[in-house]
PDB file of C-alpha atoms in Angstrom:
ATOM      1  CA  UNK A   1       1.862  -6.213 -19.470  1.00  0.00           C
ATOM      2  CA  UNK A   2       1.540  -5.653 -15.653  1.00  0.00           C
ATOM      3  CA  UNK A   3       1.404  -2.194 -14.145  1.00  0.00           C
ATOM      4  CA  UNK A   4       0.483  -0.838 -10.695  1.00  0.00           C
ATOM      5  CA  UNK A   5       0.371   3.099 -11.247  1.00  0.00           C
ATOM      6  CA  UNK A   6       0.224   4.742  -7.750  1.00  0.00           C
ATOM      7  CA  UNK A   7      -0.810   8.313  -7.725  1.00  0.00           C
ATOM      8  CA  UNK A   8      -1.912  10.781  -4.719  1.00  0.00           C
ATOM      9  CA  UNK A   9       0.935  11.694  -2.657  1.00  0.00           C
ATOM     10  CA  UNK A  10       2.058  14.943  -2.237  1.00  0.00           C
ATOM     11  CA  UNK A  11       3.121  16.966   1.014  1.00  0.00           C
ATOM     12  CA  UNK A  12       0.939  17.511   3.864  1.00  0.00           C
ATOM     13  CA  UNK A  13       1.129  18.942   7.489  1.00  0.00           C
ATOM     14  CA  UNK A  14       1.357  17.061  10.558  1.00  0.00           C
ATOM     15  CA  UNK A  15      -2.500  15.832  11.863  1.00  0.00           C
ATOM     16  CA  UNK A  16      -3.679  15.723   8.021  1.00  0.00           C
ATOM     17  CA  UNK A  17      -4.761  13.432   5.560  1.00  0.00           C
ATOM     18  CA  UNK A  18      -4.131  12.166   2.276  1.00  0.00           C
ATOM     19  CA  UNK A  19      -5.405   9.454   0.265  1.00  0.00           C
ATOM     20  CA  UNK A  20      -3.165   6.876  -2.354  1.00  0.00           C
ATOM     21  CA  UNK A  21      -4.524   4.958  -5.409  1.00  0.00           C
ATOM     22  CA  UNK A  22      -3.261   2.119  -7.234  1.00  0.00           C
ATOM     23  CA  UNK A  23      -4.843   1.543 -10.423  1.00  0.00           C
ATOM     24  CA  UNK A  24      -3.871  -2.209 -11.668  1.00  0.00           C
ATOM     25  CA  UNK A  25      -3.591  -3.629 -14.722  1.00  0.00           C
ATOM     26  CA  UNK A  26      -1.962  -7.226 -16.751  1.00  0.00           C
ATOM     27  CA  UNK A  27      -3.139  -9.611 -14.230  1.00  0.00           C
ATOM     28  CA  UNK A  28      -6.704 -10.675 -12.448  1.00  0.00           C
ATOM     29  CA  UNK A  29      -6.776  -8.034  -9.934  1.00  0.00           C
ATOM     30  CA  UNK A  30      -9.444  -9.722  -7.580  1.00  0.00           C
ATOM     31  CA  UNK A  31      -7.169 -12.950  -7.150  1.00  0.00           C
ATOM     32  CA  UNK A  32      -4.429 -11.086  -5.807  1.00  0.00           C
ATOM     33  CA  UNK A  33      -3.488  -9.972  -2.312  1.00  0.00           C
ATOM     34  CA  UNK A  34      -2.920  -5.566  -2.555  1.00  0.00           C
ATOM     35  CA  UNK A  35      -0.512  -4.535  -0.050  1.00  0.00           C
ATOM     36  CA  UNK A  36       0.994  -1.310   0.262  1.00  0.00           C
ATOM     37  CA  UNK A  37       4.864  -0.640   1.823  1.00  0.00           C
ATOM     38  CA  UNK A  38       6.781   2.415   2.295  1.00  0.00           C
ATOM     39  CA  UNK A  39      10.522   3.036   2.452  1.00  0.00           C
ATOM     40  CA  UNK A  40      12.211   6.080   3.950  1.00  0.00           C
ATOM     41  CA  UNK A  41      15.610   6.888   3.213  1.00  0.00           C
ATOM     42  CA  UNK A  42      18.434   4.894   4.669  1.00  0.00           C
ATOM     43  CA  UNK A  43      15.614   2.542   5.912  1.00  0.00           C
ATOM     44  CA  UNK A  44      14.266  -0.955   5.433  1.00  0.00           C
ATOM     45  CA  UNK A  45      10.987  -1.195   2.926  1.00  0.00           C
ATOM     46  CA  UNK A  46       8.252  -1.762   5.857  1.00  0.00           C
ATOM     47  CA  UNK A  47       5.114  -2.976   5.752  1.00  0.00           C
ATOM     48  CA  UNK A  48       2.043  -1.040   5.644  1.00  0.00           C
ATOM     49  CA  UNK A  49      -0.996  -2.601   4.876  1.00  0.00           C
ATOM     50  CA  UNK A  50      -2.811  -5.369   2.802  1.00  0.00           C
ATOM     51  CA  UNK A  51      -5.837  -6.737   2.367  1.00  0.00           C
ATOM     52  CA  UNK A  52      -7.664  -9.618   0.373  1.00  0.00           C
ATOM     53  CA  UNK A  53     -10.765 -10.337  -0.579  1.00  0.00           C
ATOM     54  CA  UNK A  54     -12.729  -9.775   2.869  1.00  0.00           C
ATOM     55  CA  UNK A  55     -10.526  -8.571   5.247  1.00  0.00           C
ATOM     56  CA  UNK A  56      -7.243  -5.650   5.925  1.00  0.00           C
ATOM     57  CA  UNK A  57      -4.310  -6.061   7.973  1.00  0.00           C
ATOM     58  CA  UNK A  58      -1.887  -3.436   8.856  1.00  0.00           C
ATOM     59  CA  UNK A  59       1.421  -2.621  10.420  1.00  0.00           C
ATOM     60  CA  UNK A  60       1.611  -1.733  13.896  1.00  0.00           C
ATOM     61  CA  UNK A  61       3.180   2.089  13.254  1.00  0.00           C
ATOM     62  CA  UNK A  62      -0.095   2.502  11.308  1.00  0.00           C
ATOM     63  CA  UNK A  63      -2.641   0.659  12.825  1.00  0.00           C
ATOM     64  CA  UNK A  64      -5.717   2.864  13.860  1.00  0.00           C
ATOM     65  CA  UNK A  65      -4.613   5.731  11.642  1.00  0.00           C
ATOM     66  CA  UNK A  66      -4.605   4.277   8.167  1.00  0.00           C
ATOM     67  CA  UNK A  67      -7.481   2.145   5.920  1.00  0.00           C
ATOM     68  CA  UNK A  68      -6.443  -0.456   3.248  1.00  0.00           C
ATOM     69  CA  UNK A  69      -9.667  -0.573   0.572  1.00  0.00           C
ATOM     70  CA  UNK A  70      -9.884  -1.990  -2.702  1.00  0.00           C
ATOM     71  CA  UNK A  71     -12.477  -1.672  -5.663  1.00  0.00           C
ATOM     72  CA  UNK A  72     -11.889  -4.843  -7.683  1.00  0.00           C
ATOM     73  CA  UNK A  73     -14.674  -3.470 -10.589  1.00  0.00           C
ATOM     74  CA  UNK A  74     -12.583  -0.295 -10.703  1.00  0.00           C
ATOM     75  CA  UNK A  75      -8.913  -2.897 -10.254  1.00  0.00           C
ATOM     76  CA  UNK A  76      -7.652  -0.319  -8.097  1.00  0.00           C
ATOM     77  CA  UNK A  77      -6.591  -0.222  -4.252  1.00  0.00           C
ATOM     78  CA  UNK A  78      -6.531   2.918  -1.898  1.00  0.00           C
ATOM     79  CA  UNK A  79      -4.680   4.255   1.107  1.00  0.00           C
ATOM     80  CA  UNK A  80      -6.694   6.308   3.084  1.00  0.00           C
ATOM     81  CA  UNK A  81      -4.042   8.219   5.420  1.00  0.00           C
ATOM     82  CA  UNK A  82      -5.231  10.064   8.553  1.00  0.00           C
ATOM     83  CA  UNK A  83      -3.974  11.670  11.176  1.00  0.00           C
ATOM     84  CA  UNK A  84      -0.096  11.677   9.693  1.00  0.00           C
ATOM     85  CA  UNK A  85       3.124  12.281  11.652  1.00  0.00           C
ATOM     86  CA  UNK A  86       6.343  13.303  10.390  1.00  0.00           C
ATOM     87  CA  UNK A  87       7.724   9.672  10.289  1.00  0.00           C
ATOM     88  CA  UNK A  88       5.167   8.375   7.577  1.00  0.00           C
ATOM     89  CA  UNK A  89       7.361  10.416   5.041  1.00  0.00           C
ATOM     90  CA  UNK A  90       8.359   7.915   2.673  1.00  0.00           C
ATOM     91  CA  UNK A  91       7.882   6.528  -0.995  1.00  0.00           C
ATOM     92  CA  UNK A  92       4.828   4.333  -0.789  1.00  0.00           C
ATOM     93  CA  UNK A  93       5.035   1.610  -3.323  1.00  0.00           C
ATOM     94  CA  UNK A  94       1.748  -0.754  -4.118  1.00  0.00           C
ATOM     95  CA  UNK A  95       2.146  -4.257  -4.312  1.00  0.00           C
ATOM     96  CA  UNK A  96       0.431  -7.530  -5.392  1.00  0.00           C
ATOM     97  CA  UNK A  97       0.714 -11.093  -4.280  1.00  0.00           C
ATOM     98  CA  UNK A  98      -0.637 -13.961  -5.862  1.00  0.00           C
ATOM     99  CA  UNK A  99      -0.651 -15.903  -2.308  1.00  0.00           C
ATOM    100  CA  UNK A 100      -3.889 -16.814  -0.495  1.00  0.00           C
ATOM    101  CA  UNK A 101      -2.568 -15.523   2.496  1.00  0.00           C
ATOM    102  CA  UNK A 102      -1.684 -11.885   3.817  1.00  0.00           C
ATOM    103  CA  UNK A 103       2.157 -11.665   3.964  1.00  0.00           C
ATOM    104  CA  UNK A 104       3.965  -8.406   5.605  1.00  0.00           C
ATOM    105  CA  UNK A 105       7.165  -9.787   3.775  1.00  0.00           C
ATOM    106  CA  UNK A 106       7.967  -7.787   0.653  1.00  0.00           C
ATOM    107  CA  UNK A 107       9.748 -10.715  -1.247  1.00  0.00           C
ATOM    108  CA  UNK A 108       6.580 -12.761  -1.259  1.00  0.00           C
ATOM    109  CA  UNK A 109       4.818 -10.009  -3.522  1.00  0.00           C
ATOM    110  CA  UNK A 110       5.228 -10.456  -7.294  1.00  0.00           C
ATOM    111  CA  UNK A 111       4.326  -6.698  -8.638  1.00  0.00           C
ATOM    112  CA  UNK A 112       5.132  -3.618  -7.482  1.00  0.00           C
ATOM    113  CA  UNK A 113       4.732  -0.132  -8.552  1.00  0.00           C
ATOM    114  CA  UNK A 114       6.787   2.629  -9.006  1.00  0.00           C
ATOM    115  CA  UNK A 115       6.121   4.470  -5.380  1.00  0.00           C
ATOM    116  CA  UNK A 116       5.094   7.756  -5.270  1.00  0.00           C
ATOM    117  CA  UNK A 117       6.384  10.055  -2.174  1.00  0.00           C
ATOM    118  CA  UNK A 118       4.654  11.179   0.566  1.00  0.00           C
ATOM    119  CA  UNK A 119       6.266  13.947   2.656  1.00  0.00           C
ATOM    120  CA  UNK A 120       4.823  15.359   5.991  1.00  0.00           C
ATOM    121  CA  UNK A 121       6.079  18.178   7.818  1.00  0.00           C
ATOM    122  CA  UNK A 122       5.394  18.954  11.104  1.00  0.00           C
TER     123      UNK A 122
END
C-alpha cells in the first residue's frame, strides 16, 4: 500500500537548521509531484514547497530560506530548513500529486503522510 514516512523534525533554536525526509513507497515515486505543507495550530495547512522532475517552487514565507530536493533512486524527498524563525513551528506533512503541474493547493495532492513536528524557539 502507499506510505509517505516523514522523519527529522525535532526542536531547534531560532537562526538554525534542520533537515526533513520523506521516504515513499506503493506508487511510482518519479511520476509524482513531492510537495511538502505545514500546519500550525488553529491555522490553515499552507503551502511549503514542491518540486517535480526538474524544477522547485516554494511559498513566499519560505522562499530563500528553505530547499525542496528529491532522490527518485532512493524514492525519498527532503526539506532542507535554514535559517528558521519561530513561526515555521508546525507539523510538516509530505505530500504527492499525480498532476503534471506544481499545485500549492492541498486538495489536489492524493497522499500524504503522517507530519512530523517541527518546533523552534527563539
Amino acid at each position: 500500500q502507499v506510505q509517505l514516512v516523514e522523519s527529522g523534525g525535532g526542536s531547534v533554536q531560532a537562526g538554525g537548521s534542520l533537515r526533513l525526509s520523506c521516504a515513499a513507497s506503493g506508487f511510482t515515486f518519479s511520476a509524482y509531484v513531492m510537495g511538502w505543507f505545514r500546519q500550525a495550530p488553529g491555522k490553515e495547512r499552507e503551502f511549503v514547497g514542491a518540486v517535480n522532475w526538474g524544477h522547485a517552487y516554494y511559498g513566499d514565507s519560505v522562499k530563500g530560506r528553505f530547499t525542496v530536493s528529491r532522490d527518485n533512486a532512493k524514492k525519498t524527498v527532503f526539506l532542507q530548513m535554514n535559517s528558521v524563525k519561530p513561526e515555521d513551528t508546525a507539523v510538516y506533512y509530505c505530500a504527492a500529486d499525480r498532476g503534471d503541474i506544481v499545485s500549492i493547493s492541498s486538495w489536489e495532492y492524493d497522499y500524504w503522510g503522517q507530519g512530523t513536528q517541527v518546533t523552534v524557539s527563539s
